[in-house]
mmCIF file of C-alpha atoms and ligand atoms in Angstrom:
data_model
loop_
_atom_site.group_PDB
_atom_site.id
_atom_site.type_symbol
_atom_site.label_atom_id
_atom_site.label_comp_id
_atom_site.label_asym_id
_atom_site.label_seq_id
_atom_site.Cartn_x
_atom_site.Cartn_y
_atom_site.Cartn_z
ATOM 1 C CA UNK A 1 0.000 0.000 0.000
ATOM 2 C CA UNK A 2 2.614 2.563 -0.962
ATOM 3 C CA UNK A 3 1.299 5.659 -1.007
ATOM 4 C CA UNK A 4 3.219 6.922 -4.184
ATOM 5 C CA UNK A 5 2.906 3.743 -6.078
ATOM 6 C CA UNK A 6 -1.068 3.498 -4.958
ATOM 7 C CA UNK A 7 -1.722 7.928 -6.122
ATOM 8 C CA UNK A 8 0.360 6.672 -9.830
ATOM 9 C CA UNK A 9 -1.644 3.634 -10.316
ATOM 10 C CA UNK A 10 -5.152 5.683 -10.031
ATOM 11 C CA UNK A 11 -3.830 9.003 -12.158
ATOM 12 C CA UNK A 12 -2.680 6.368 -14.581
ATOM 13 C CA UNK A 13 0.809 8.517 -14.555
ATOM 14 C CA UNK A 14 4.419 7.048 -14.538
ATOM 15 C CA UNK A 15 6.198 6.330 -11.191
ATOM 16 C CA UNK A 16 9.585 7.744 -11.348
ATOM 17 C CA UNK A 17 11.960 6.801 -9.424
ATOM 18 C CA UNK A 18 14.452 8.453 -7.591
ATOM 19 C CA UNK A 19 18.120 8.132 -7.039
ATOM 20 C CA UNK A 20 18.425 8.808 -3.650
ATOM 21 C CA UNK A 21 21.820 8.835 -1.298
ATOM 22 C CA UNK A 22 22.715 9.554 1.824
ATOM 23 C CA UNK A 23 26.395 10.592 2.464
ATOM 24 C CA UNK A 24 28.447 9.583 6.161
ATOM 25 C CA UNK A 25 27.974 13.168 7.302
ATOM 26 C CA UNK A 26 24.302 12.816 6.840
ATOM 27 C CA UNK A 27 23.724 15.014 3.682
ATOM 28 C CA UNK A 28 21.080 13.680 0.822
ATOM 29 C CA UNK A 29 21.988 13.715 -2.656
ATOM 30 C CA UNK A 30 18.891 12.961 -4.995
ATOM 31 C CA UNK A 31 18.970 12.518 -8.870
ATOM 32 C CA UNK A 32 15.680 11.708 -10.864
ATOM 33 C CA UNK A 33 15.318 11.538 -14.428
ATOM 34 C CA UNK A 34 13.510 14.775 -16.965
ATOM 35 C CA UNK A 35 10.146 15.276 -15.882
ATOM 36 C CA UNK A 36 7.552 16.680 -18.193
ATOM 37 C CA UNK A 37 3.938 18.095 -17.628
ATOM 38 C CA UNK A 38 2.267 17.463 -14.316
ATOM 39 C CA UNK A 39 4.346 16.577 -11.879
ATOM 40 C CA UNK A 40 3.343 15.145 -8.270
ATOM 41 C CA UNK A 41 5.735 14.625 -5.631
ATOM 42 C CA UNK A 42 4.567 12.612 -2.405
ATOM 43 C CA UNK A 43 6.409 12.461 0.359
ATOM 44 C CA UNK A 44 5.454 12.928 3.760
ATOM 45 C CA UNK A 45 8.030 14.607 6.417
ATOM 46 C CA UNK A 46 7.564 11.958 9.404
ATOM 47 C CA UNK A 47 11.203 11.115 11.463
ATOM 48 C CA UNK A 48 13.869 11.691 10.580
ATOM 49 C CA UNK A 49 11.647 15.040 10.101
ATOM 50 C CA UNK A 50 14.353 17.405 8.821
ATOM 51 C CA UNK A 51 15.580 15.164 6.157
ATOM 52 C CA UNK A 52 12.560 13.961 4.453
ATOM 53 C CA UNK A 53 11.748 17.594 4.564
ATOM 54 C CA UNK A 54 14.694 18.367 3.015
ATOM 55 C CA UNK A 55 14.671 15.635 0.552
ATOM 56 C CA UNK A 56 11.212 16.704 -0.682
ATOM 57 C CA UNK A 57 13.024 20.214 -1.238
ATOM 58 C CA UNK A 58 15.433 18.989 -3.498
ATOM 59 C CA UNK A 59 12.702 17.028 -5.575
ATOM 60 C CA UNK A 60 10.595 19.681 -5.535
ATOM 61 C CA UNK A 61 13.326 22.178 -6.641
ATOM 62 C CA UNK A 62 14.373 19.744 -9.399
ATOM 63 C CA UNK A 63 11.417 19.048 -10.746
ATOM 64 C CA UNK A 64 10.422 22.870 -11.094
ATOM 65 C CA UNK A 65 13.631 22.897 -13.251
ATOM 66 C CA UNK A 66 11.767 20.581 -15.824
ATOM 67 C CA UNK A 67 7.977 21.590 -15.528
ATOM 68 C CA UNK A 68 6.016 24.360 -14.203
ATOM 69 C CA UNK A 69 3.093 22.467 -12.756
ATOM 70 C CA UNK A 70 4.520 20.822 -10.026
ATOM 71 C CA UNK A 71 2.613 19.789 -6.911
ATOM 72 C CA UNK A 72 3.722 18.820 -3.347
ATOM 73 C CA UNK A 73 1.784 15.889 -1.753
ATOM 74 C CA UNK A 74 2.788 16.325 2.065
ATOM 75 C CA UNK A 75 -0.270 14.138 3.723
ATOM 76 C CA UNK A 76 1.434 14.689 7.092
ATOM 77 C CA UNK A 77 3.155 18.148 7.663
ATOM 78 C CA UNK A 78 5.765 18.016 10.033
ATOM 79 C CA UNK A 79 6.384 21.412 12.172
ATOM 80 C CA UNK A 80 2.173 21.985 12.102
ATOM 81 C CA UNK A 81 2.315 22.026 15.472
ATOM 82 C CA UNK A 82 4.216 25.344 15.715
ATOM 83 C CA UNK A 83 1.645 27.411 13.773
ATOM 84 C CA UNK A 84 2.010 29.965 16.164
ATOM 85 C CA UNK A 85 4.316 31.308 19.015
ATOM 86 C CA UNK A 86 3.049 30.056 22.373
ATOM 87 C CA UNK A 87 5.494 31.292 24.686
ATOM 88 C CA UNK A 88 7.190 34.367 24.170
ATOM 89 C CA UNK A 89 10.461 34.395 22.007
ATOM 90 C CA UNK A 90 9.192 31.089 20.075
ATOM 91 C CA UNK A 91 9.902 31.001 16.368
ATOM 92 C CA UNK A 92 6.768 30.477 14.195
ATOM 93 C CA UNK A 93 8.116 27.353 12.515
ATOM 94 C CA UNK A 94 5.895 26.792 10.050
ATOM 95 C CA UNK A 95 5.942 30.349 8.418
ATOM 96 C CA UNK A 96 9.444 29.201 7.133
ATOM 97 C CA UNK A 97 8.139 25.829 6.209
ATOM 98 C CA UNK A 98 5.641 27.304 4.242
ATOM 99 C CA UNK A 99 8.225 29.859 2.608
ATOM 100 C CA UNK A 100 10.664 26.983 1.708
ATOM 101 C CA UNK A 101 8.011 25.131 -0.018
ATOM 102 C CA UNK A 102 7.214 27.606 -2.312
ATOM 103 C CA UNK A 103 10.373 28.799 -2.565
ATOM 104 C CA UNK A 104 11.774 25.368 -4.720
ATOM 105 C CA UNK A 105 8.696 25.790 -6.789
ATOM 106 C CA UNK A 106 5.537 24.344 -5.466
ATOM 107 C CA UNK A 107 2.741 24.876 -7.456
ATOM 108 C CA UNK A 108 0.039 23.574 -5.389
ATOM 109 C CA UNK A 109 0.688 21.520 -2.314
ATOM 110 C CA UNK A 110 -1.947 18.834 -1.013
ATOM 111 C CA UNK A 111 -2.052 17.726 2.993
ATOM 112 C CA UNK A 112 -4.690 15.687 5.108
ATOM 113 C CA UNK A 113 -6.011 16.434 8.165
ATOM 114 C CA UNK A 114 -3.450 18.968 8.963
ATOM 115 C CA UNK A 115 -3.352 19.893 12.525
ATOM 116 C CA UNK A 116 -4.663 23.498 12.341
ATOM 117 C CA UNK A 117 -6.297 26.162 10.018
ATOM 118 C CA UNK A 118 -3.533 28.653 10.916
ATOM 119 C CA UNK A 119 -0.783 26.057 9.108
ATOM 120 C CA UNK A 120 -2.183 26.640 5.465
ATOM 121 C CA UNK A 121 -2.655 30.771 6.200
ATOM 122 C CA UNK A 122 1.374 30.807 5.590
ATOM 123 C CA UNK A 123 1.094 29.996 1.803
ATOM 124 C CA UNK A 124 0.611 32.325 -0.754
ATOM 125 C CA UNK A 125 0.111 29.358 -3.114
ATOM 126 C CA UNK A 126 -3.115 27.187 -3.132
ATOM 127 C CA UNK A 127 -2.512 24.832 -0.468
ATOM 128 C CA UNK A 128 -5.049 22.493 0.271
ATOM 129 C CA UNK A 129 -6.305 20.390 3.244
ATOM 130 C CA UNK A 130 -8.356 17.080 3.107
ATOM 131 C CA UNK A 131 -9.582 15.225 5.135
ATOM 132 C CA UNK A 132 -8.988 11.265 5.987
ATOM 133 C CA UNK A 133 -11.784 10.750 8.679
ATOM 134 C CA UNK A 134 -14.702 9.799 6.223
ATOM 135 C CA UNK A 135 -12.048 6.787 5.230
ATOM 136 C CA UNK A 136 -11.118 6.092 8.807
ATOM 137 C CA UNK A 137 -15.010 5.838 10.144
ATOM 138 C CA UNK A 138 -15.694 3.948 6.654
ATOM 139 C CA UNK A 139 -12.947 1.457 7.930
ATOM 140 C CA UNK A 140 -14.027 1.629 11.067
ATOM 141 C CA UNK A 141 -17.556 0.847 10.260
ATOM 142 C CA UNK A 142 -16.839 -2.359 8.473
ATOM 143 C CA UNK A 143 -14.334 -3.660 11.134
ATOM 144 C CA UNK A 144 -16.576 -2.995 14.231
ATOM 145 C CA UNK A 145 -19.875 -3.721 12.446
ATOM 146 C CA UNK A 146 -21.240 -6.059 15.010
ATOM 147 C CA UNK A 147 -19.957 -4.312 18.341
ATOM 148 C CA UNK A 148 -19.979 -0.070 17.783
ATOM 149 C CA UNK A 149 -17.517 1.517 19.765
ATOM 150 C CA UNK A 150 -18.346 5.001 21.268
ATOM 151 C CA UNK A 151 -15.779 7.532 19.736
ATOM 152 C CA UNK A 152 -13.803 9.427 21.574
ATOM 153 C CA UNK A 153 -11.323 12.853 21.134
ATOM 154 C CA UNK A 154 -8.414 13.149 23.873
ATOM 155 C CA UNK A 155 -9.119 16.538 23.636
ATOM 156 C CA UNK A 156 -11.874 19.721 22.461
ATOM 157 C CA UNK A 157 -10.368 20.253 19.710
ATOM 158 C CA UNK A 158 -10.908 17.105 18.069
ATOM 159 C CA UNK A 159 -14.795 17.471 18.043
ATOM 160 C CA UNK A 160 -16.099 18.090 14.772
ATOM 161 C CA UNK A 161 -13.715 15.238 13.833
ATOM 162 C CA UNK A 162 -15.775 12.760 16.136
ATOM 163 C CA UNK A 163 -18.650 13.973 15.835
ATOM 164 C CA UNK A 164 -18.797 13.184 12.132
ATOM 165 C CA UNK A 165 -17.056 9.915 12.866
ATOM 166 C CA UNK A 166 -19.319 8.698 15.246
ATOM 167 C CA UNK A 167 -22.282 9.941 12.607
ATOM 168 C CA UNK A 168 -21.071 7.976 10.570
ATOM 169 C CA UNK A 169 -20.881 4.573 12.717
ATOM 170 C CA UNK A 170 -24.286 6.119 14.418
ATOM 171 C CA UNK A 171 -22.754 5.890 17.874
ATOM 172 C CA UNK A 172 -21.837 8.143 20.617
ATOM 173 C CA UNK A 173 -19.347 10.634 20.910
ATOM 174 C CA UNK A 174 -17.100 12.115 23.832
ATOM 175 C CA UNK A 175 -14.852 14.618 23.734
ATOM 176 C CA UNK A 176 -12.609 14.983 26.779
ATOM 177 C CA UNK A 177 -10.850 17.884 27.987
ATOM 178 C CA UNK A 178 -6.920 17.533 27.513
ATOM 179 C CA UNK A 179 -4.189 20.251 28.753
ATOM 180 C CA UNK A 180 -0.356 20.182 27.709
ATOM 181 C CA UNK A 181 1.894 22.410 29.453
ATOM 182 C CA UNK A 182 3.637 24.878 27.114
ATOM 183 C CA UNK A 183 6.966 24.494 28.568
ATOM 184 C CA UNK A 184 7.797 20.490 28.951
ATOM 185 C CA UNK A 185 4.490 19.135 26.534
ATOM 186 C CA UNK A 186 3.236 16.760 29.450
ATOM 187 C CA UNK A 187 -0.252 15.565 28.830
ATOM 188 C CA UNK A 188 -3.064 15.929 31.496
ATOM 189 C CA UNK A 189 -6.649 15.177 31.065
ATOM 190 C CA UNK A 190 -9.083 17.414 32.948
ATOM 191 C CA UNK A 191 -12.058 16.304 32.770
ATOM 192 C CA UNK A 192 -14.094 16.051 35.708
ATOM 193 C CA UNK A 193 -16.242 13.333 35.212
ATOM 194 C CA UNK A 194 -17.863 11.391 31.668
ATOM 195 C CA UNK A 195 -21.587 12.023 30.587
ATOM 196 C CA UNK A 196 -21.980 9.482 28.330
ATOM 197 C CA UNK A 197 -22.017 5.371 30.143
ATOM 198 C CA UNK A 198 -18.579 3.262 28.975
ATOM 199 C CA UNK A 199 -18.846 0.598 31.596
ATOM 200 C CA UNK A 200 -18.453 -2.841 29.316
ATOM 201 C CA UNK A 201 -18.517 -0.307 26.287
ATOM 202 C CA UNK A 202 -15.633 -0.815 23.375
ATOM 203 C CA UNK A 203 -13.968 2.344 22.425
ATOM 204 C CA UNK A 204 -12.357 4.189 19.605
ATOM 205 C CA UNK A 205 -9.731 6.947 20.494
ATOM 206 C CA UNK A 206 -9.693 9.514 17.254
ATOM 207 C CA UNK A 207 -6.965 11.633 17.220
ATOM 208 C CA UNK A 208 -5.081 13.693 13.797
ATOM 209 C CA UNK A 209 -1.835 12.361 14.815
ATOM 210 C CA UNK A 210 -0.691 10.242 17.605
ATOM 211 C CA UNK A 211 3.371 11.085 18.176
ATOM 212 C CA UNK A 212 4.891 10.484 21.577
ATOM 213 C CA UNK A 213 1.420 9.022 22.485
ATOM 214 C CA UNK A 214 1.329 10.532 25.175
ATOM 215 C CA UNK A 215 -2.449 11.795 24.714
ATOM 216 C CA UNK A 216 -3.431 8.656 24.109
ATOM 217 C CA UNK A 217 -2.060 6.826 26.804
ATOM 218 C CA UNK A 218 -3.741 9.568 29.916
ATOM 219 C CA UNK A 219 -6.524 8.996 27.968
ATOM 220 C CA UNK A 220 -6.730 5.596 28.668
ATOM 221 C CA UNK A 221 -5.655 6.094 32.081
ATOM 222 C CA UNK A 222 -8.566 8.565 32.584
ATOM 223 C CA UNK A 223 -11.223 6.273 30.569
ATOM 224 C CA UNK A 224 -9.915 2.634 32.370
ATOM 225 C CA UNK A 225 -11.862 4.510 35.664
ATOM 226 C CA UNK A 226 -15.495 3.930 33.970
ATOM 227 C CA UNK A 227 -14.632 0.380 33.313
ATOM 228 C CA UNK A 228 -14.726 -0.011 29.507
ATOM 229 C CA UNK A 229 -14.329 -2.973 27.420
ATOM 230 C CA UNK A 230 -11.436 -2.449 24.403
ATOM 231 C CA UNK A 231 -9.978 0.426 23.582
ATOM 232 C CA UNK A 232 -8.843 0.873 20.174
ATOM 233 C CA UNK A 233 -6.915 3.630 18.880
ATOM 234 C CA UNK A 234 -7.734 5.119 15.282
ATOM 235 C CA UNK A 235 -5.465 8.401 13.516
ATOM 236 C CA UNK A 236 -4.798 9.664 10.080
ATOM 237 C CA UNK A 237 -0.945 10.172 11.045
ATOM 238 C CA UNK A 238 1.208 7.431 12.849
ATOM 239 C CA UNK A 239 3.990 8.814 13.836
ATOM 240 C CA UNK A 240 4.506 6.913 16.533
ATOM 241 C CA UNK A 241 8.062 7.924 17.787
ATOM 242 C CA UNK A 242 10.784 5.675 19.606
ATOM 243 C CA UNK A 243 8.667 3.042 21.734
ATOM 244 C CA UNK A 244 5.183 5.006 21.337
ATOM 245 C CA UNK A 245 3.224 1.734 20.159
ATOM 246 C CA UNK A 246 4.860 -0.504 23.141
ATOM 247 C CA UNK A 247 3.550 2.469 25.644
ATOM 248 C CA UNK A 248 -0.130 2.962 24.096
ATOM 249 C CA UNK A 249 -0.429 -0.745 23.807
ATOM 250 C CA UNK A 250 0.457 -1.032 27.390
ATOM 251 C CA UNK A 251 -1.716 1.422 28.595
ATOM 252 C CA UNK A 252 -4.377 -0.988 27.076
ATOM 253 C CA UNK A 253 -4.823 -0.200 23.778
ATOM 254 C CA UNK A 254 -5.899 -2.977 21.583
ATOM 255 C CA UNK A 255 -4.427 -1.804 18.036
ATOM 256 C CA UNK A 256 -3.512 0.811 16.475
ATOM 257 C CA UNK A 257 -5.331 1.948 13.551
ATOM 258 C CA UNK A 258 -4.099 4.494 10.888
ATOM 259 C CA UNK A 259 -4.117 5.632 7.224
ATOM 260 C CA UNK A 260 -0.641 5.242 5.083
ATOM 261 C CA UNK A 261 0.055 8.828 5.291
ATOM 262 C CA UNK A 262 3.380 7.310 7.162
ATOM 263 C CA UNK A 263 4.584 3.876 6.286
ATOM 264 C CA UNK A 264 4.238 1.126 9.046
ATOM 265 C CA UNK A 265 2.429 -1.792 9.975
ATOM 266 C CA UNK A 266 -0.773 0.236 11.543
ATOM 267 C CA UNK A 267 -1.220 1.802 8.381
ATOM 268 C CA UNK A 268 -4.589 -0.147 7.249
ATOM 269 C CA UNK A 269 -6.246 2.921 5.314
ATOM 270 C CA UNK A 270 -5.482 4.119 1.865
ATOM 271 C CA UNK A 271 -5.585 7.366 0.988
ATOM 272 C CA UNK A 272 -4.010 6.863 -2.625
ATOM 273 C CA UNK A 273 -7.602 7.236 -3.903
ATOM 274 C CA UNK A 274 -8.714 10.211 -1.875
ATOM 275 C CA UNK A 275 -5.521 12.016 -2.723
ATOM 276 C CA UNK A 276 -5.527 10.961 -6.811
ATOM 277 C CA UNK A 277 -9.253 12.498 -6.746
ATOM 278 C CA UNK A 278 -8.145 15.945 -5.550
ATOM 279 C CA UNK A 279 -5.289 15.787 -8.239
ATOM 280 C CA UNK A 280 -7.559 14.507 -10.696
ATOM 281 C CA UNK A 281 -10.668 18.038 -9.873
ATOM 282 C CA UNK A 282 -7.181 20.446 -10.069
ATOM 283 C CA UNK A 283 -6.088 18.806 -13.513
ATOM 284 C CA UNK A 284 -9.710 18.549 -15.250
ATOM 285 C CA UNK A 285 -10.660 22.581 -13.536
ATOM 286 C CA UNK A 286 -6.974 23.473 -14.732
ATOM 287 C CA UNK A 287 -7.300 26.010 -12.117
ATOM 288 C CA UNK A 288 -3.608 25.315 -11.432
HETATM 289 C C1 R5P B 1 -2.731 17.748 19.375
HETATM 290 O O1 R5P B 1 -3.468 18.679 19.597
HETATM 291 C C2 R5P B 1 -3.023 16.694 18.382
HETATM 292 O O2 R5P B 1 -4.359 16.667 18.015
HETATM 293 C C3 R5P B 1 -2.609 15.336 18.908
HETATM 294 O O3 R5P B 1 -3.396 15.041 20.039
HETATM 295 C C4 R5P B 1 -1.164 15.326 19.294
HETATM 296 O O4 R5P B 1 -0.396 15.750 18.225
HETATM 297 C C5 R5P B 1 -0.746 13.939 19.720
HETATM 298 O O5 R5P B 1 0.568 13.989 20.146
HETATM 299 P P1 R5P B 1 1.112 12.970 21.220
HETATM 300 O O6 R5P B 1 0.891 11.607 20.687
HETATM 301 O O7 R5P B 1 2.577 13.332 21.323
HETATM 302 O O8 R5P B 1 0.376 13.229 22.490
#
């Protein structure tokens, strides 16, 4: 279920391939054959962050040397997170993000379920945002078809996403209140007590992206009180950094469930054809 292989298949457009090295001090070198006409490069900038970001720069910026009408597909966009400066003195990381990529050329760039509004307001070129959980809760829906889950967010701010997930499934949703402190990132759920029954209940944790897992995991901890039956964990990106899967399995989480926005064995969701039918409305409105 390559991503790049899967988006190639469905345009019915050539997969290049790329030469790509990696020196003993750590520096990339890529090399990739003339490109012509639309050009689409995938590649997602999940660890090691700052190279694959950095590789997709160089692709990008040699591919705009052949063709004008090239397009970034970057389903999960590293340095989202620092859309804005929470503490005082903090660089706004992805204002330069966004400059870089259009700075090698992007003509259009492509993302899914990108953590915030704010991170597309930093292009000037159309950058788009779409949106994975219709595939997850289709998934979802066909896996857990005789036992629903109830849905659940680890925090506000995922609501709209479970509240059209759980429409979807036609089950519940909760949305619990989650805290991070500014300065170290710890994770604490604050929620006071749940309004919605769980005892003996099988759950789905939504999140965007689940990275050091550490929402996941006090989430558990706070749901395990109201006695639930499994708890699975469902996200468009799987980052899942170091020994993130051992902890959120240990805190009781059946299996992780993801898209293939990032390689790895969690990845059970395409999004090849959600991703080839945005390319496919941008080439046919040839609003590019
Ligand atoms: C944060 O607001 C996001 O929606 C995710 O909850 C967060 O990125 C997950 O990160 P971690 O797994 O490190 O808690």
């Amino acid at each position: 279920m390559d991503l790049a292989n899967g988006i190639s298949k469905d345009l019915d457009a050539e997969l290049v391939p790329v030469d790509l090295r990696v020196f003993a001090d750590g520096e990339s070198k890529i090399k990739v054959k003339k490109v012509k006409d639309h050009c689409v490069i995938v590649q997602s900038t999940y660890p090691p962050t700052d190279r694959h970001l950095l590789q997709a720069l160089m692709l990008i910026k040699r591919c705009s040397e052949d063709s004008s009408k090239v397009y970034a597909v970057m389903p999960y966009m590293a340095y989202s997170r620092q859309d804005r400066a929470f503490l005082k003195g903090e660089a706004v990381s992805m204002d330069l993000i966004a400059k870089l990529i259009e700075a090698v050329g992007t003509k259009r760039l492509i993302t899914v379920d990108v953590h915030s509004p704010a991170t597309l307001s930093y292009f000037t070129i159309n950058a788009q945002n779409i949106s994975a959980v219709g595939l997850l809760a289709k998934y979802a829906k066909v896996k857990f078809k005789t036992n629903v889950p109830i849905v659940v967010s680890p925090d506000k701010g995922g609501v709209q996403r479970v509240v059209e997930f759980a429409k979807e499934l036609g089950t519940d949703m909760i949305a619990l209140m989650k805290r991070r402190n500014k300065d170290t990132g710890e994770v604490n759920i604050e929620e006071k007590e749940l309004n919605c029954n769980i005892v003996d209940r099988d759950l789905i944790l939504l999140d965007d992206t689940i990275s050091t897992g550490g929402s996941i995991v006090e989430a558990c901890r706070f749901l395990r009180r109201y006695k639930p039956n499994k708890i699975y964990a469902m996200c468009t990106h799987a980052v899942l950094i170091g020994d993130t899967k051992r902890r959120v399995k240990a805190a009781g989480v059946e299996e992780i469930i993801s898209t293939n926005s990032i390689p790895g064995d969690s990845a059970k969701v395409d999004l090849a054809g959600l991703i080839s039918g945005q390319i496919k409305n941008i080439i046919e409105s040839k609003n590019l």
